[in-house]
CSV table of C-alpha atoms and ligand atoms in Angstrom, one decimal:
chain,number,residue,atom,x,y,z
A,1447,UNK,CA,-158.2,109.8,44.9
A,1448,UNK,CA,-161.7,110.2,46.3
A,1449,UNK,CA,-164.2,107.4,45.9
A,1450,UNK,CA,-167.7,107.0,46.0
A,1451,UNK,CA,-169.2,103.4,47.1
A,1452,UNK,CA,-170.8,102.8,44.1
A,1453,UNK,CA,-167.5,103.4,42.3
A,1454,UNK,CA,-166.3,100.9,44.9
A,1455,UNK,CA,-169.0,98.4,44.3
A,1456,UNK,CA,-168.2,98.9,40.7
A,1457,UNK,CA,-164.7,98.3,40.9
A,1458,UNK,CA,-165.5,95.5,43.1
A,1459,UNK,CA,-168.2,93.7,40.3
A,1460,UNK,CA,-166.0,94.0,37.5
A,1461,UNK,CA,-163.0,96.4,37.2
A,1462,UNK,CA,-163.5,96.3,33.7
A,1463,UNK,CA,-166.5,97.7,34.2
A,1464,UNK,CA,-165.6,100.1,36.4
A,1465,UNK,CA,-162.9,101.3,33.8
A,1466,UNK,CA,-165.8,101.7,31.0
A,1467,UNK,CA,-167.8,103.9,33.6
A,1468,UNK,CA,-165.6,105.7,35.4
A,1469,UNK,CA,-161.9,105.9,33.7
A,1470,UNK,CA,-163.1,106.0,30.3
A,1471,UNK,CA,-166.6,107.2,30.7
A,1472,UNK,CA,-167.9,105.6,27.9
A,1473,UNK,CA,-171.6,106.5,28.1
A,1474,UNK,CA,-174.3,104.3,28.6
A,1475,UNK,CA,-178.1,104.2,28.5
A,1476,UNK,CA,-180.4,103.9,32.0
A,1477,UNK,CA,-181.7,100.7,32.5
A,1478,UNK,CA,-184.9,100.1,33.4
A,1479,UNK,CA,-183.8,98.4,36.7
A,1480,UNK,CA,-181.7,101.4,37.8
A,1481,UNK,CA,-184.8,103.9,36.7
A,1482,UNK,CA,-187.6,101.7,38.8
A,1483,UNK,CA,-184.6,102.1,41.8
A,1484,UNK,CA,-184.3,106.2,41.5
A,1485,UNK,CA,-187.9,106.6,41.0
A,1486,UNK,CA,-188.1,104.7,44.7
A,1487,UNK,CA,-185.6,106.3,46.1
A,1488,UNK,CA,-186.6,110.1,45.0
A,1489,UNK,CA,-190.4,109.0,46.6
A,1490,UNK,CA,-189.3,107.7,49.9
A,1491,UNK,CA,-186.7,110.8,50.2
A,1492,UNK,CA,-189.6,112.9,49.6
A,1493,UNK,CA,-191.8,111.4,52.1
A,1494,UNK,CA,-189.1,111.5,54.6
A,1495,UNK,CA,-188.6,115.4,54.0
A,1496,UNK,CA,-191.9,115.0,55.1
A,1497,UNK,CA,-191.7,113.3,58.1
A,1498,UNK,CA,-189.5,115.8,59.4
A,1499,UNK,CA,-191.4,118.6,58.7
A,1500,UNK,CA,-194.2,117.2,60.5
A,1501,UNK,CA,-191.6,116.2,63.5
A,1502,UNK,CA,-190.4,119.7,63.5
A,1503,UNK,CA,-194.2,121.6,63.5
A,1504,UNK,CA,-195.0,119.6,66.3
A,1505,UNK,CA,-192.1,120.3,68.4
A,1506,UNK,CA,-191.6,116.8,68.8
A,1507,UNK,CA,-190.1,116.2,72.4
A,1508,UNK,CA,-187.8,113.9,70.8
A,1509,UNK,CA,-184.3,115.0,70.1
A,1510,UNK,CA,-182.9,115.8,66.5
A,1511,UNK,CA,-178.9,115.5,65.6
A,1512,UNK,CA,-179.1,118.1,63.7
A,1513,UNK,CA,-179.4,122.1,64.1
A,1514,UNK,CA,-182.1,124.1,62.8
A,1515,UNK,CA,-179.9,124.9,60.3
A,1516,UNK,CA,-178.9,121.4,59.3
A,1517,UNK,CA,-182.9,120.2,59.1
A,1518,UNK,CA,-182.9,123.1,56.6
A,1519,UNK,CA,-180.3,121.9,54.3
A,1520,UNK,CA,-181.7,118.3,54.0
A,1521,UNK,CA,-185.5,118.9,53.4
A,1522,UNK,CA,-186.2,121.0,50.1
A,1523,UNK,CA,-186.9,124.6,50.9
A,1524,UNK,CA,-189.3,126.2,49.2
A,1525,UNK,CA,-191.1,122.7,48.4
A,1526,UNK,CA,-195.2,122.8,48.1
A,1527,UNK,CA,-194.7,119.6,50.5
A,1528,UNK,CA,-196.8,119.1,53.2
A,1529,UNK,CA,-195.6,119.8,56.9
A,1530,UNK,CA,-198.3,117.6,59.2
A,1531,UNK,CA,-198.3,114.7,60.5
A,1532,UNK,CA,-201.7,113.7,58.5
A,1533,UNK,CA,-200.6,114.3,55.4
A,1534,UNK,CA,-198.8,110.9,55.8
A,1535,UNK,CA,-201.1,108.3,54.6
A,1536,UNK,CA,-200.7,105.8,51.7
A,1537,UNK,CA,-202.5,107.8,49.1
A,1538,UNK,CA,-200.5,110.5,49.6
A,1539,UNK,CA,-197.7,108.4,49.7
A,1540,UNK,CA,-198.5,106.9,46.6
A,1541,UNK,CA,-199.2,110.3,45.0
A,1542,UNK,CA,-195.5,111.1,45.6
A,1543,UNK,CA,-194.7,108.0,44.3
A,1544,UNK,CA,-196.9,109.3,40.8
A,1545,UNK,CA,-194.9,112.4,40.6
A,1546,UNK,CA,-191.3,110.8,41.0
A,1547,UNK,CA,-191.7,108.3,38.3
A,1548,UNK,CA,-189.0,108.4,36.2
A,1549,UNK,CA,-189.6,107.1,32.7
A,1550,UNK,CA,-186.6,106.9,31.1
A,1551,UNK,CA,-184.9,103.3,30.7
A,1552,UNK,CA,-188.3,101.6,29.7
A,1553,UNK,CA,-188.6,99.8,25.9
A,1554,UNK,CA,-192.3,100.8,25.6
A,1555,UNK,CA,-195.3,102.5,27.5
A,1556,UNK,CA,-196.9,99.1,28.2
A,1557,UNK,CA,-193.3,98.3,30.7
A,1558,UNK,CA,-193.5,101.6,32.3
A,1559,UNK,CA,-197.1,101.2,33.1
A,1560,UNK,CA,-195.9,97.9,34.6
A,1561,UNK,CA,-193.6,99.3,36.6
A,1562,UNK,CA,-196.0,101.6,38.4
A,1563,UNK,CA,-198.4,99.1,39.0
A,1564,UNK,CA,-195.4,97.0,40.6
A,1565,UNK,CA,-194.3,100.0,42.4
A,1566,UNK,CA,-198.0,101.1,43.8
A,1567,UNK,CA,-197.7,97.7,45.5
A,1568,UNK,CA,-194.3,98.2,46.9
A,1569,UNK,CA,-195.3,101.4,48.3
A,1570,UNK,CA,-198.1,99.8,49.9
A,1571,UNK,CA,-196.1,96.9,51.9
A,1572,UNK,CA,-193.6,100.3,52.6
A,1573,UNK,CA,-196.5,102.4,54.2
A,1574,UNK,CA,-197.6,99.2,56.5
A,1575,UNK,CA,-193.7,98.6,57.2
A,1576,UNK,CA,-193.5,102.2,58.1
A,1577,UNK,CA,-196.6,102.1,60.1
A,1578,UNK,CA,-195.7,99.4,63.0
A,1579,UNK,CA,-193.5,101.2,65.0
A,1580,UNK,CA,-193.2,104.9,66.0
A,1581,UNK,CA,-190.3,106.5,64.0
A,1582,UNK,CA,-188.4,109.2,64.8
A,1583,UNK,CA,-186.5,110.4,61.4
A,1584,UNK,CA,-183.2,112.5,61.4
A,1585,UNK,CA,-182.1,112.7,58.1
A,1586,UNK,CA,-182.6,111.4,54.6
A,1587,UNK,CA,-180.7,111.3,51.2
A,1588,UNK,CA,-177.7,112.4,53.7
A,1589,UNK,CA,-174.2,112.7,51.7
A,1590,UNK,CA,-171.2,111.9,53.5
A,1591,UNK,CA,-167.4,111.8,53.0
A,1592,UNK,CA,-165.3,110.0,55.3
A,1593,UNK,CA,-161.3,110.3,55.0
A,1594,UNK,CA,-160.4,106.4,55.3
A,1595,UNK,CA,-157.0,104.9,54.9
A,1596,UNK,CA,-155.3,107.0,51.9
A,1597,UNK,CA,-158.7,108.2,50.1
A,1598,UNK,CA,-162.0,109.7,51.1
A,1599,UNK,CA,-165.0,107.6,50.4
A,1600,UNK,CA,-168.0,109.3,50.0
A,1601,UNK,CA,-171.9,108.0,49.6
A,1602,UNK,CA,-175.3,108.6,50.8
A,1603,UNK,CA,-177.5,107.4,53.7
A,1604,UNK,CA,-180.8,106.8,52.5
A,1605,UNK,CA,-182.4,107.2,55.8
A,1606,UNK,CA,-181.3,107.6,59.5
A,1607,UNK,CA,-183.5,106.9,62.2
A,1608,UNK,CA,-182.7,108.2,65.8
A,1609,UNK,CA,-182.4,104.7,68.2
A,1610,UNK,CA,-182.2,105.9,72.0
A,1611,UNK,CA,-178.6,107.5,72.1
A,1612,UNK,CA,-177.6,106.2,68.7
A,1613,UNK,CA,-178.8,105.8,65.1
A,1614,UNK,CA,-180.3,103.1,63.2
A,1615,UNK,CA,-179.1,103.7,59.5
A,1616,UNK,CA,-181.9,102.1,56.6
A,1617,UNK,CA,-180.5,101.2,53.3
A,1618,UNK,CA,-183.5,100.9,50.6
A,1619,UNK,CA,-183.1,98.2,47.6
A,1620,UNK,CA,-185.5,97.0,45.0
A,1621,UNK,CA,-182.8,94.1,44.4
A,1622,UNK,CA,-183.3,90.6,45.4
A,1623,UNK,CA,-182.6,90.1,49.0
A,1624,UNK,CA,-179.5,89.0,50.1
A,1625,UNK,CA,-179.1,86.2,53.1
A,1626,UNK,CA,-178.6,87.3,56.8
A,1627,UNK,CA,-174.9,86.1,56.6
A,1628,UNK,CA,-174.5,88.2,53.4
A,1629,UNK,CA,-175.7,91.3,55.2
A,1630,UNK,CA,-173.8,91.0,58.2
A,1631,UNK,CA,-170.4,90.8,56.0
A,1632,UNK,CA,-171.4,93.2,53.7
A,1633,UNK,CA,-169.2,95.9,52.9
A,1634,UNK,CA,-171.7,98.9,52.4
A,1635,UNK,CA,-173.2,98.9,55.7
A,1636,UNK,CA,-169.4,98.5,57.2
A,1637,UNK,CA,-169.0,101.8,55.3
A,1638,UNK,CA,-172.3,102.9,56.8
A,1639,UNK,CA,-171.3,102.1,60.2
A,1640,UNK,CA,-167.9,104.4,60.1
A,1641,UNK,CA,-169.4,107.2,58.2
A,1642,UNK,CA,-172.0,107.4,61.3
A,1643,UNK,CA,-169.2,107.9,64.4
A,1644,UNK,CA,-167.5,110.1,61.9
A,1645,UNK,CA,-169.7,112.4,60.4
A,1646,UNK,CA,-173.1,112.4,62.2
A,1647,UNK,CA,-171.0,112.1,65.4
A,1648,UNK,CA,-173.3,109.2,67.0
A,1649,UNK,CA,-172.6,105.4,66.8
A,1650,UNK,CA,-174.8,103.4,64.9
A,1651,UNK,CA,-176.1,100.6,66.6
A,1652,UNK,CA,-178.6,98.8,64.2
A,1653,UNK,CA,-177.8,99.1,60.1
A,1654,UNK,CA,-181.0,97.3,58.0
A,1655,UNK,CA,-181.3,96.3,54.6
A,1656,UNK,CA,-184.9,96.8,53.9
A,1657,UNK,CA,-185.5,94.9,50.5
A,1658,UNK,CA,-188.5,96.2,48.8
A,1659,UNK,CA,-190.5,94.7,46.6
A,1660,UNK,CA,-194.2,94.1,45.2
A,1661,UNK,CA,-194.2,90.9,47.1
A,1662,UNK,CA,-193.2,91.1,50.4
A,1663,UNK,CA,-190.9,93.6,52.0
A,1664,UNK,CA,-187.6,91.7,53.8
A,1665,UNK,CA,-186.2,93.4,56.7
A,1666,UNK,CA,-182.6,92.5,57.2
A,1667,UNK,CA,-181.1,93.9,60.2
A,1668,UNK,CA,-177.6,93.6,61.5
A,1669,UNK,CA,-174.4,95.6,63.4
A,1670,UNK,CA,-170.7,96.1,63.6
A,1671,UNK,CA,-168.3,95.1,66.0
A,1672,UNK,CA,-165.1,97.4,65.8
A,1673,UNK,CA,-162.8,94.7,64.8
A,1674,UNK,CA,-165.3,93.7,61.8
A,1675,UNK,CA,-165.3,98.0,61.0
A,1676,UNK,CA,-161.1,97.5,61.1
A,1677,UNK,CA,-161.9,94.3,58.5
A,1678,UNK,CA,-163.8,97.0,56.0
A,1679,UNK,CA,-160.8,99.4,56.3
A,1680,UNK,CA,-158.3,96.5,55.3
A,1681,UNK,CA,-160.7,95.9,52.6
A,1682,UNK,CA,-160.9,99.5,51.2
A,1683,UNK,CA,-157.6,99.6,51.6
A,1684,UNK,CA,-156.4,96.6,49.2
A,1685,UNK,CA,-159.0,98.0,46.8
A,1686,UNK,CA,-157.8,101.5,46.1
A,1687,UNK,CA,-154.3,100.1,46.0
A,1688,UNK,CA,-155.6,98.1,43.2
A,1689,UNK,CA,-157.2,101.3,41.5
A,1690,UNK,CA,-153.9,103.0,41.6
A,1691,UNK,CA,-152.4,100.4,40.0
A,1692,UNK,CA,-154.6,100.7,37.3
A,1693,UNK,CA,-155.3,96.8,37.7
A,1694,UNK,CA,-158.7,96.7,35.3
A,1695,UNK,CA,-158.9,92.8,35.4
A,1696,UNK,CA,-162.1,91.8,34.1
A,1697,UNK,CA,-163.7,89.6,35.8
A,1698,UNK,CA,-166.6,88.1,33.7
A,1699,UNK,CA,-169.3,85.9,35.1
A,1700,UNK,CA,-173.0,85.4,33.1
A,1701,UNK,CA,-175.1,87.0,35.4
A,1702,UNK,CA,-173.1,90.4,35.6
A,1703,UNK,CA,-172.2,90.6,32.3
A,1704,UNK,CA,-175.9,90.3,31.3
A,1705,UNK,CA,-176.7,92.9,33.3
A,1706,UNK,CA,-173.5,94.9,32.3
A,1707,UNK,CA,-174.3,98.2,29.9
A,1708,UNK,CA,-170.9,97.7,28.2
A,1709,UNK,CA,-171.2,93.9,27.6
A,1710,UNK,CA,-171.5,95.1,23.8
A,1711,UNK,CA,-167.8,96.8,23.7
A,1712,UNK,CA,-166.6,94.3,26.2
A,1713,UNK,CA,-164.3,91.4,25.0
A,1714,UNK,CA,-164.1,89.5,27.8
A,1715,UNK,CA,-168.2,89.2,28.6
A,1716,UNK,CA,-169.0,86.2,29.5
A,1717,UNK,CA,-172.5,86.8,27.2
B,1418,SF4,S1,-169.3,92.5,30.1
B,1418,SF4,FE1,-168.7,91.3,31.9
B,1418,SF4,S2,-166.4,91.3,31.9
B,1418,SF4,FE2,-167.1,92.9,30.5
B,1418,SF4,S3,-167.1,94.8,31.7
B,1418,SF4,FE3,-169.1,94.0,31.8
B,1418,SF4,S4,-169.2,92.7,33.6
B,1418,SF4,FE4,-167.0,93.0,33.1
């Protein structure tokens, strides 16, 4: 059985609800959440095509983990993107952020005009972020599938950043921050940390949780030591043995099953 992490992180929020989504695919509309969350994602993958563009035309000095070939596949041929370095400023970034919009998942146009408003000034704490240090970006949007214990999990890096003879892997979220101590257990970025010795063939020395939001954007940076990257595979482990034993054990709580599309089929919510 192959598994994605958000399968995982399904499973691992309710296995109820993972069985609505993913055994039983009962179908479910976008929230307005998970729609504000692509539209971010699909603006920042975009400007990061960009940034390596621009790294490539100026024959940057610094050195890329991937082959001509590989740069290729991850930035969008044929795109009417720009490939200079001074294309990247916050209007244009903002512009991008115009054209990804997604709105689907909104009740009204009032809530979706909210939501760019909110996400103008995310954008804007993003570009000043982005602007304090010189960045050297390898990849973005970067799938991955990494044969672990009896399954392959697979997932995506949002963005990899080159750090000396390693990488420094970015996770973005338009969630509420999690604490420091959350972040350095967390088993996402344990994932992240594996998926980087085995399938970009560099070690990842610095994984960050950058938390981004209208307010102020929270940078939480951590790392792995091996025996807390043996921890995640003992983890994965006891969870797919509970997927193939079809344990579906729901586990209701209010907050989740608020948020929870199937909380209106579900007998057990908690709402
Ligand atoms: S409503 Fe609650 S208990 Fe039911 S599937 Fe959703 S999260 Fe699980």
């Amino acid at each position: 059985m192959a598994l994605s992490y958000s399968q995982l992180q399904l499973y691992r929020t309710c296995p109820r609800q993972y069985e609505f989504a993913v055994v039983k695919k009962i179908p479910r509309q976008i929230s307005a959440g998970e729609s504000f969350g692509s539209s971010v994602h699909n603006t920042l993958k975009k400007w990061g095509e960009v940034e390596i563009r621009a790294q490539k035309s100026e024959n940057s000095n610094q050195q890329s983990l991937f082959s001509e070939e590989d740069v290729g596949k991850l930035t969008t041929t044929h795109s009417p993107l720009p490939t200079d370095i001074c294309s990247l400023t916050s209007d244009f970034l903002l512009s991008l952020w115009h054209s990804s919009f997604i709105v689907e998942g909104y009740e009204s146009r009032l809530e979706a005009d909210f939501a760019r408003r909110r996400g103008e000034r995310l954008l804007t704490n993003f570009y000043e972020w982005w602007q304090r240090e010189p960045r050297t970006v390898l990849a973005v949007e970067k799938g991955f599938k990494v044969p672990m214990n009896d399954t392959t999990i697979s997932g995506r890096f949002d963005r990899v950043e080159q750090e000396e003879e390693s990488v420094h892997i970015i996770d973005f979220k338009t969630s509420a921050p999690k604490s420091q101590d959350e972040v350095d257990a967390d088993l996402q970025l344990s994932i992240y940390a594996i998926a980087s010795e085995e399938s970009l063939g560099k070690p990842c020395t610095k994984l960050t949780m950058l938390y981004l939001s209208e307010d102020a954007l929270v940078e939480r940076t951590t790392a792995r030591s091996s025996g807390q990257l043996t921890d995640a595979r003992k983890q994965i482990r006891a969870l797919y043995e509970r997927l193939e034993e079809k344990d579906y054990h729901p586990t209701p709580g209010r907050e989740k099953c608020h948020a929870c599309p199937y909380r209106g089929v579900c007998s057990a919510s908690a709402v």
